[in-house]
Tab-separated table of C-alpha atoms and ligand atoms in Angstrom:
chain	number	residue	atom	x	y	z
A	1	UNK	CA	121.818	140.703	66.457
A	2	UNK	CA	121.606	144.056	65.706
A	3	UNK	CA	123.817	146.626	67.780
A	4	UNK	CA	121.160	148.523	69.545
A	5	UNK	CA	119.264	145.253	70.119
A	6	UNK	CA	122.529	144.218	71.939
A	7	UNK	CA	122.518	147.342	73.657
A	8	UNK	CA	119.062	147.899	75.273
A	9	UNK	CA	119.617	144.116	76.476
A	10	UNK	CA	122.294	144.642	78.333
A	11	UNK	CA	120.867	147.950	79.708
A	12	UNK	CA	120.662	147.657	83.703
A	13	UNK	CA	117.174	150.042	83.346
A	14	UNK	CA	114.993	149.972	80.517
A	15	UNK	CA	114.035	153.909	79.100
A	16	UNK	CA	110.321	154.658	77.675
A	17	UNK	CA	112.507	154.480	73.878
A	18	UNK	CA	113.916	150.918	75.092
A	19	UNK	CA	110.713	149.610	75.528
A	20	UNK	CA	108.963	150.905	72.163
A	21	UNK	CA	112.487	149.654	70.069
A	22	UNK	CA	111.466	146.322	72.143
A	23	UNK	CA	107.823	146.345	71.562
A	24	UNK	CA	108.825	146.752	67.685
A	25	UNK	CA	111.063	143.958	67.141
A	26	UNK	CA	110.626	141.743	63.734
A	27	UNK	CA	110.255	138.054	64.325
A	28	UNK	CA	113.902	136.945	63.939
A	29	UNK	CA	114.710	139.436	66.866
A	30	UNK	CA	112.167	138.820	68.767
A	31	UNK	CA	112.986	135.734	69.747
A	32	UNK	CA	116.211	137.438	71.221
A	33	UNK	CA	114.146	138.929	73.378
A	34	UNK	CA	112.057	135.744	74.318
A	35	UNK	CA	115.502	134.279	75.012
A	36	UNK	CA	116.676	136.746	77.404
A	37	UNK	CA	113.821	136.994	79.468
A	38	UNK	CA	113.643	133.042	79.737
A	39	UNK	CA	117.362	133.417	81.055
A	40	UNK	CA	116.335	136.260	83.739
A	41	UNK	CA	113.089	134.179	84.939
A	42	UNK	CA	115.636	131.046	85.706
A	43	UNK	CA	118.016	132.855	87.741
A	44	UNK	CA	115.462	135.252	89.767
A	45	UNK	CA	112.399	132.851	89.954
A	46	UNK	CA	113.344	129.633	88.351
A	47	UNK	CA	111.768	127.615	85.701
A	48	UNK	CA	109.042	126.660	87.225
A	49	UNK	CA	105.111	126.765	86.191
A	50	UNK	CA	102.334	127.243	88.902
A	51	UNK	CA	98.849	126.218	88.472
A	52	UNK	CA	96.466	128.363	89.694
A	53	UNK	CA	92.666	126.729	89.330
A	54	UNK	CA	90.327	129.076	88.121
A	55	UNK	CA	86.681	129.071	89.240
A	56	UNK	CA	84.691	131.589	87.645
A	57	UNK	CA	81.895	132.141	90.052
A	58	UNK	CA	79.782	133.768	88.300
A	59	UNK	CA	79.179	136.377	85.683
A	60	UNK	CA	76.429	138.285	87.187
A	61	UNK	CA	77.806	142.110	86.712
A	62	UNK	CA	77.192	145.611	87.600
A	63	UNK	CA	79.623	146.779	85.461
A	64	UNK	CA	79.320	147.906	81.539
A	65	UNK	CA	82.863	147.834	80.253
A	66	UNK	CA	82.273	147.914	76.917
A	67	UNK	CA	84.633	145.292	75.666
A	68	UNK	CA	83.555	142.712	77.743
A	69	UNK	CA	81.230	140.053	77.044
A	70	UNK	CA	79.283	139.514	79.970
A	71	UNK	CA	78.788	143.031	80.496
A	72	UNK	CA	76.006	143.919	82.422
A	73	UNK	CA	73.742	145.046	79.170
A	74	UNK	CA	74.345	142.498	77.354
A	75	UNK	CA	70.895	140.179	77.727
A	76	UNK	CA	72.101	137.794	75.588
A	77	UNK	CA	74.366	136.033	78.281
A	78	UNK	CA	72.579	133.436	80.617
A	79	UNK	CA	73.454	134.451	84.298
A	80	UNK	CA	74.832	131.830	86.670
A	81	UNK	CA	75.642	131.512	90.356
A	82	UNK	CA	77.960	128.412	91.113
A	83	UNK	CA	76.949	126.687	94.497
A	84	UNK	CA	79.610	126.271	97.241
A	85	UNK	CA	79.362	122.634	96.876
A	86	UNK	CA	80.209	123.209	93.250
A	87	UNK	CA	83.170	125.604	94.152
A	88	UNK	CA	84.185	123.157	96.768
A	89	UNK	CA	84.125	120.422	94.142
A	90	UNK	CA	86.412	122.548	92.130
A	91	UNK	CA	88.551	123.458	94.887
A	92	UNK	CA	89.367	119.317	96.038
A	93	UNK	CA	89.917	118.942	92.291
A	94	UNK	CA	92.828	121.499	92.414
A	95	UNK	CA	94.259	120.200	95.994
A	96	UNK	CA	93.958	116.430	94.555
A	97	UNK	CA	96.173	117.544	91.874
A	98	UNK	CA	98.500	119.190	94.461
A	99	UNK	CA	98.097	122.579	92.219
A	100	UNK	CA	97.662	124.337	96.179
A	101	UNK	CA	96.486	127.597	94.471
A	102	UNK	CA	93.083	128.647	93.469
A	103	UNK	CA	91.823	131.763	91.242
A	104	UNK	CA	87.930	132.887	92.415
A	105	UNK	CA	87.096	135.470	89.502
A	106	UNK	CA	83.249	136.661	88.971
A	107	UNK	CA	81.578	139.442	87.586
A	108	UNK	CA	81.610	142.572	89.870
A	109	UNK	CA	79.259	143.164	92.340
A	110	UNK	CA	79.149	145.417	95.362
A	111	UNK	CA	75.927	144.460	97.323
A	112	UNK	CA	76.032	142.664	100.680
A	113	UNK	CA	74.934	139.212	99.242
A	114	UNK	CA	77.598	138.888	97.817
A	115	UNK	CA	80.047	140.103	99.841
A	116	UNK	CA	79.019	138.182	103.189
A	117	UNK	CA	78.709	135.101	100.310
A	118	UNK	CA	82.393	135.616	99.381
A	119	UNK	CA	83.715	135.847	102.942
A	120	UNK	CA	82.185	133.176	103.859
A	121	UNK	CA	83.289	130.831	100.766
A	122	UNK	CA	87.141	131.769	101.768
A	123	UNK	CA	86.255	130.211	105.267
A	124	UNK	CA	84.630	127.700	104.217
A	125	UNK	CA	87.631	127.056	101.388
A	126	UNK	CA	90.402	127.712	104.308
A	127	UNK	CA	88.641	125.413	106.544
A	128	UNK	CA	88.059	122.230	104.373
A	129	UNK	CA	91.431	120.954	103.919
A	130	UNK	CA	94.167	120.625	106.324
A	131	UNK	CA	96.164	121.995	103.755
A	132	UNK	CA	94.224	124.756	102.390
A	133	UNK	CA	94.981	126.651	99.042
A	134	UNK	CA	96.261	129.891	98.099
A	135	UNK	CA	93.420	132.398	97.228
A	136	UNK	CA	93.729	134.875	94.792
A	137	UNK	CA	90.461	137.080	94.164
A	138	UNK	CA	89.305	138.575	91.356
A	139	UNK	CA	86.404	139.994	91.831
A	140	UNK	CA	86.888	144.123	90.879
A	141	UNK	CA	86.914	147.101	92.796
A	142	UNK	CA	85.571	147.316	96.536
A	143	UNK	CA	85.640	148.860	99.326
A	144	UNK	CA	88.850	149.239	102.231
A	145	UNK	CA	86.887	147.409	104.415
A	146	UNK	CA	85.767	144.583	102.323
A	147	UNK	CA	89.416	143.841	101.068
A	148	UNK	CA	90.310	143.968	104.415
A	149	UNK	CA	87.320	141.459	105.292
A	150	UNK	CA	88.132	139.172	102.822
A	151	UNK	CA	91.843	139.289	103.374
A	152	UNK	CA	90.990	138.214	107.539
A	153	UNK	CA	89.043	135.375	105.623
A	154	UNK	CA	92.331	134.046	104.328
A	155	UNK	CA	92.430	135.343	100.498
A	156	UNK	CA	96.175	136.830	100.063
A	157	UNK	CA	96.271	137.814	96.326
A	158	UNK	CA	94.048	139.863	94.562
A	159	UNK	CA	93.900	140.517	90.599
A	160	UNK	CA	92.680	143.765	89.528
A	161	UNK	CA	93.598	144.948	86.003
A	162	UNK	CA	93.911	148.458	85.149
A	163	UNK	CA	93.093	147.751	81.541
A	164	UNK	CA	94.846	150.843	80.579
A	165	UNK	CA	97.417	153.133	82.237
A	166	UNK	CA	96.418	155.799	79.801
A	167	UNK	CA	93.362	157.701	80.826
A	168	UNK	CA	92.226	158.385	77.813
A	169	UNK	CA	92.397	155.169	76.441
A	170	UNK	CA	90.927	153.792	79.174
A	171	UNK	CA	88.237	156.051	79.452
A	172	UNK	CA	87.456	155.192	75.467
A	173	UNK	CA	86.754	151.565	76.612
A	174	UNK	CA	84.767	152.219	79.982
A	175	UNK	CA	81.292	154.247	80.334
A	176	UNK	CA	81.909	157.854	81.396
A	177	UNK	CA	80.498	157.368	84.889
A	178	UNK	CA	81.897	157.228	88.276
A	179	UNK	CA	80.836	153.081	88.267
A	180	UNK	CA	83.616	153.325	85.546
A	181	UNK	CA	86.271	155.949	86.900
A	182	UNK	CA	90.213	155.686	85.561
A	183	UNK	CA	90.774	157.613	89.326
A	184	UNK	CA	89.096	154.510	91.081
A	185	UNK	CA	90.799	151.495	89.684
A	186	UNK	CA	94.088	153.173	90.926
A	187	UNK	CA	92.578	153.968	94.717
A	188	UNK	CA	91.433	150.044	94.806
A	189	UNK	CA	95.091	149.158	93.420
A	190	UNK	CA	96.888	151.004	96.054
A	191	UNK	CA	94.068	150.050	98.440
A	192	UNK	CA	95.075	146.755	97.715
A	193	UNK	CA	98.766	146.964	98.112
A	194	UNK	CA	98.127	148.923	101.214
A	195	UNK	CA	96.262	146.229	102.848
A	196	UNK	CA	99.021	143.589	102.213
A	197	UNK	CA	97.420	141.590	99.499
A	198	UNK	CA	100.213	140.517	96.670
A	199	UNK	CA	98.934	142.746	94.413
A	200	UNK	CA	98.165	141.768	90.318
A	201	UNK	CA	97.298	143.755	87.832
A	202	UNK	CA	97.364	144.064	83.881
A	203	UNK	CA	96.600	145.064	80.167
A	204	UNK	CA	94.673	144.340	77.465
A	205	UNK	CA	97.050	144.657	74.626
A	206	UNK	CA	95.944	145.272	70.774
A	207	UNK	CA	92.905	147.708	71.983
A	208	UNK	CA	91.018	150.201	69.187
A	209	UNK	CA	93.482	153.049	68.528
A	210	UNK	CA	96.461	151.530	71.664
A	211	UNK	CA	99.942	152.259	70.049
A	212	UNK	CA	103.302	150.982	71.315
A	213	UNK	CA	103.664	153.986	73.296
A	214	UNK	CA	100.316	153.224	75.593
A	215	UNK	CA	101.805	149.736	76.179
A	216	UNK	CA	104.997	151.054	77.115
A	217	UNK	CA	103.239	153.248	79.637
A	218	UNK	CA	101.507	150.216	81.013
A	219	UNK	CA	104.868	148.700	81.760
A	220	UNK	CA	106.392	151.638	83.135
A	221	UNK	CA	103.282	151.706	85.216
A	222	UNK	CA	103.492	148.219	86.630
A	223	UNK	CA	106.988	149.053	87.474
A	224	UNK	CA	106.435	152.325	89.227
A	225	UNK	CA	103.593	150.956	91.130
A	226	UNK	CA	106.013	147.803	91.929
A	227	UNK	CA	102.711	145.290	91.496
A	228	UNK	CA	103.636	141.424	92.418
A	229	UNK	CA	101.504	139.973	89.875
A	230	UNK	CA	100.464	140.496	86.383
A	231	UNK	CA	97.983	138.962	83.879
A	232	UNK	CA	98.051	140.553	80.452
A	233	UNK	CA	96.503	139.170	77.045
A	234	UNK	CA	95.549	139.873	73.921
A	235	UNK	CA	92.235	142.234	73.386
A	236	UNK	CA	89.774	139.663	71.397
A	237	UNK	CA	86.516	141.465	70.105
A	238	UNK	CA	83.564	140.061	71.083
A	239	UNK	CA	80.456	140.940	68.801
A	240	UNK	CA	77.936	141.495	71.405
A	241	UNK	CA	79.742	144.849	72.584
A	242	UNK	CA	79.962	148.846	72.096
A	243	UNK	CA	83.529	148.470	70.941
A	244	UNK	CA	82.747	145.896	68.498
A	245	UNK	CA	82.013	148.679	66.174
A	246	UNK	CA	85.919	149.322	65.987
A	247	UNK	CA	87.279	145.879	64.951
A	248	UNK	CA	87.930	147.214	61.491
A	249	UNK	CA	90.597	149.510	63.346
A	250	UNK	CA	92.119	146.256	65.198
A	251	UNK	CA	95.293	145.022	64.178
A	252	UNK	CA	95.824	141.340	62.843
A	253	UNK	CA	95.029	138.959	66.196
A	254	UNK	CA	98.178	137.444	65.557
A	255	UNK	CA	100.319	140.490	66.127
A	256	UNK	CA	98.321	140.915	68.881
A	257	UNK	CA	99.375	137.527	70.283
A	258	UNK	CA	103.134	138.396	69.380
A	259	UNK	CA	102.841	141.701	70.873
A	260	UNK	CA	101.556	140.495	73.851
A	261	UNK	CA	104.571	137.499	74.220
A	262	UNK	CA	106.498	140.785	73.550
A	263	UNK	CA	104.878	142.779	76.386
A	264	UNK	CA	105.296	139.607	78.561
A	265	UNK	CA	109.136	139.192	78.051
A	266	UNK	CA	109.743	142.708	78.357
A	267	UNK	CA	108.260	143.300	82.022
A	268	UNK	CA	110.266	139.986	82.986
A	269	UNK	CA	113.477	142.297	82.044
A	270	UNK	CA	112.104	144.902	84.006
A	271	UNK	CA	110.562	143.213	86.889
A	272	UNK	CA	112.512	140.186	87.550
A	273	UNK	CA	111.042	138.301	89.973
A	274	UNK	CA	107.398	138.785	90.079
A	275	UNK	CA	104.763	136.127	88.973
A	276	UNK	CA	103.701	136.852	85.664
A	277	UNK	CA	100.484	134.860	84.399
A	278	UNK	CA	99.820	133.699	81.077
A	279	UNK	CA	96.427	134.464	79.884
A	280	UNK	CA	93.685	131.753	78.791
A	281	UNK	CA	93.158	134.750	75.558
A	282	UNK	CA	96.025	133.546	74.279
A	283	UNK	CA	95.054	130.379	74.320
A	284	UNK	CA	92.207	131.063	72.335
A	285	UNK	CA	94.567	132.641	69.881
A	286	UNK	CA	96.756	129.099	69.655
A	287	UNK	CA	95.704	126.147	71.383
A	288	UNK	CA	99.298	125.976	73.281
A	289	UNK	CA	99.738	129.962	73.275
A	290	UNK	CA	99.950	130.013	77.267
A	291	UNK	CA	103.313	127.369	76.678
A	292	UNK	CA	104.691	130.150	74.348
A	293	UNK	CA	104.242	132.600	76.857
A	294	UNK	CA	106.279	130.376	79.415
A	295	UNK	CA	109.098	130.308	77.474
A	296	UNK	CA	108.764	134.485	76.938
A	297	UNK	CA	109.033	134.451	80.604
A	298	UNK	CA	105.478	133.632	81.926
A	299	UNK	CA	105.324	131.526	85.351
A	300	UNK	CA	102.149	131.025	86.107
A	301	UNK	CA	98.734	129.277	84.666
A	302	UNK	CA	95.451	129.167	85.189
A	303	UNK	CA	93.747	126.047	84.349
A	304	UNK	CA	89.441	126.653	84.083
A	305	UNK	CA	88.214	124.417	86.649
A	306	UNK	CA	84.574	125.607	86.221
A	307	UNK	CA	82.465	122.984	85.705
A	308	UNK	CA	82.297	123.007	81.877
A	309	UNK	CA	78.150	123.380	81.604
A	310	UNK	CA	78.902	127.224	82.648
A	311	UNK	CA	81.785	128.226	80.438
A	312	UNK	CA	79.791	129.121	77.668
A	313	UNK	CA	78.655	131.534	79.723
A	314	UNK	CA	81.752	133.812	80.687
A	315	UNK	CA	82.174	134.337	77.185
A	316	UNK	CA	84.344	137.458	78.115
A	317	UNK	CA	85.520	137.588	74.503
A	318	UNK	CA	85.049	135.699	70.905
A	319	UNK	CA	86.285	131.913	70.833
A	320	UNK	CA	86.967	131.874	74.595
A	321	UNK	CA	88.039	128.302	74.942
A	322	UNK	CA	84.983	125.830	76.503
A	323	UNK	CA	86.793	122.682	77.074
A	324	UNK	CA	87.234	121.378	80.142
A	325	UNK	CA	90.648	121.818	81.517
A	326	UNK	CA	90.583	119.050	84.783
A	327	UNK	CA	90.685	116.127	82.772
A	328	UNK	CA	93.783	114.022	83.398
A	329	UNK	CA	94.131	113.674	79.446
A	330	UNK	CA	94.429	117.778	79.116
A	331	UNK	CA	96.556	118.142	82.550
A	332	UNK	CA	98.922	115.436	81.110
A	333	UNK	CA	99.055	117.413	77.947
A	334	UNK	CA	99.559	120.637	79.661
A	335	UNK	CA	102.228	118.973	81.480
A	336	UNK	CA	103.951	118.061	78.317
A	337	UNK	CA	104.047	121.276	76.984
A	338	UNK	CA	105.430	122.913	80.318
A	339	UNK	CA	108.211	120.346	80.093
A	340	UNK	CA	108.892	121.135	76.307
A	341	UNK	CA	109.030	124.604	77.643
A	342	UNK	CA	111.787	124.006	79.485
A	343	UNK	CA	109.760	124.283	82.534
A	344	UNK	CA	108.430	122.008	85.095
A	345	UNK	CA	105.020	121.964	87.497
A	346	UNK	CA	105.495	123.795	91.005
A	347	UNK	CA	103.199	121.386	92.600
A	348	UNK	CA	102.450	121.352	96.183
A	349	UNK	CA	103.366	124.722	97.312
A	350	UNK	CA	101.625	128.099	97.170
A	351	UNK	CA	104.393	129.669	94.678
A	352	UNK	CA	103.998	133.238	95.991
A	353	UNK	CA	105.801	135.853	93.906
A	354	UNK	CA	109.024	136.756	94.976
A	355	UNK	CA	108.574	140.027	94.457
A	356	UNK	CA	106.325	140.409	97.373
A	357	UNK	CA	108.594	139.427	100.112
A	358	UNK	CA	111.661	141.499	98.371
A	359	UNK	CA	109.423	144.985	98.247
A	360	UNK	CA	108.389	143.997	101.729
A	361	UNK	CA	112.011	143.567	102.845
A	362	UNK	CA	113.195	147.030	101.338
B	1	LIG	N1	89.312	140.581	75.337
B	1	LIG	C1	90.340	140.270	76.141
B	1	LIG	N2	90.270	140.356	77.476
B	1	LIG	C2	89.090	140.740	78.009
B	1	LIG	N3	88.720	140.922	79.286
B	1	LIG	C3	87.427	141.301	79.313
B	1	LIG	N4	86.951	141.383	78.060
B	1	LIG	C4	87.980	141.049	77.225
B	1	LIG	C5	88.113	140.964	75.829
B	1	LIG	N5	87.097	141.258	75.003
B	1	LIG	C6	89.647	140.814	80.395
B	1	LIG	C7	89.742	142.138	81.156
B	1	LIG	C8	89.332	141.791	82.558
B	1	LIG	C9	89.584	140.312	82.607
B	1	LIG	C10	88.826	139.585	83.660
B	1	LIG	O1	89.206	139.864	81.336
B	1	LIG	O2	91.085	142.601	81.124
B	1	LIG	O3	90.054	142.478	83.549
């Protein structure tokens, strides 16, 4: 191990230089790194894995982000609306499996359908079990009084990436409109935080033109903002999309699936005991990339429990996986790779990040 390498390790705070030297690290010394921050999620949050099921509602969307594949300009994607039988289908699924967390993602939308719709579907979630899930939402930015309406409803955790910290580069991968304002996505995050909710947010990592520096930003971001969550994966380029036009700029997709393990590992040394998710992009990347992330100091998954007919459909990005992930044959599987992890299943409990109720205690 090289002497710096030692040095940053050991290093009680992590410095804007730290993290690019960590970022940077060749693949005998990364795993090092992988090592260390395995070591620091058993003591502070142990090695456990939490499911999370993820129901993706529906990819009706206002928005234009222009790396995303069900953007709203993009009339090439078929539009879908589960029912709330289907989403209740999905949700007994999860609770039969004892996963006790769910994931509700969609498309954004602001209008009052939908709104009064989601309320009503946490209810209705809350209400059907006597031992009713954990809710995370992620369903983009809203108003103060619908978080707080949909937090009364019962949801607790809500996802809301920031894409990029960096203005700039986040403004280079959004319209330049106020639909798509840098200055908004950090209201609804600290509107989010302010109202209670365990509060997730994250990157895309291996953007058009993002160098180690913008990623080092991002962490120092999460930490300064002291989020309780975070999902981060690799940027995939999806060929119906505006920023298509750069993939000859992109880096190799495996780097960007190393980098992000790196990025990963890295905010576990800085943020010890939140919940840290490993994204379904890597999966598309390897078929067991979100078990690699686990053992780079990931803690949570999110298993697709959308009834399969509609996953072609949130194609968010190229090669987005369409199997179905609530057979028993792929849970058992999944299972074995969390054990060869090192890990093992947090079933039956919510597995709420301990961050959450530390930053509350302070
Ligand atoms: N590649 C990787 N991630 C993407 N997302 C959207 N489009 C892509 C893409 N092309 C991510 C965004 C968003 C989340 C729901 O999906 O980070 O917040």
């Amino acid at each position: 191990m090289t002497n710096r390498l030692t040095e940053v390790l050991s290093k009680k705070d992590l410095n804007k230089d730290d993290i690019i030297f960590l970022l940077g690290l060749n693949l005998q010394n990364q795993e090092i790194l992988f090592k260390k921050a395995y070591e620091i999620k058993d003591k502070y949050v142990g090695r456990k894995t939490y499911f999370r099921g993820l129901i993706e509602l529906s990819n009706i969307c206002n928005k234009d982000c222009l790396y995303c594949g069900i953007r709203h300009s993009n009339k090439d994607t078929k539009r879908y609306n589960l029912t709330d039988d289907e989403v209740l289908r999905a949700v007994k699924y999860a609770l039969d499996k004892r996963w006790s967390s769910i994931v509700i993602q969609a498309g954004e939308l602001t209008n009052s359908t939908f709104t009064n719709r989601i309320t009503s579907l946490i209810k209705k979630i809350k209400s059907f079990s006597s031992n009713p899930p954990g809710i995370t939402l992620s369903l983009g930015e809203q108003s103060e009084e619908i978080f707080q309406e949909w937090f009364d409803a019962g949801a607790h955790r809500y996802l809301l990436r920031i894409e990029s910290s960096t203005k700039s580069l986040y403004e280079q991968i959004h319209p330049k409109n106020e639909l798509h304002s840098f200055e908004n996505r950090l209201e609804n995050l600290n509107r989010l935080q302010k109202l209670d909710y365990q509060t997730g947010t994250g990157v895309m990592i291996g953007l058009p033109s993002q160098t180690l520096e913008h990623l080092a930003d991002d962490l120092i971001f999460m930490r300064d903002f002291d989020i309780d969550m975070c999902g981060m994966g690799p940027y995939i380029e999806h060929k119906d999309t505006p920023l298509y036009q750069y993939k000859n700029l992109l880096i190799p997709i495996e780097d960007r699936f190393r980098l992000s393990l790196k990025m990963i590992a890295i905010l576990r040394i800085m943020m010890k005991d939140i919940n840290i998710a490993s994204s379904t992009a890597l999966q598309t990347i390897h078929t067991h990339g979100r078990e690699l992330a686990l053992m780079a100091g990931a803690n949570v998954i999110m298993p697709n429990i959308t009834p399969v007919k509609y996953h072609e459909n949130y194609a968010l990005y190229k090669g987005k996986p369409t199997i179905s992930e609530e057979t028993d044959e792929y849970v058992q599987d999944l299972e074995r790779h969390i054990h060869a992890a090192g890990d093992t299943v947090g079933y039956g409990v919510w597995g709420d990040p301990v961050h959450y109720f530390t930053r509350k205690a302070k």
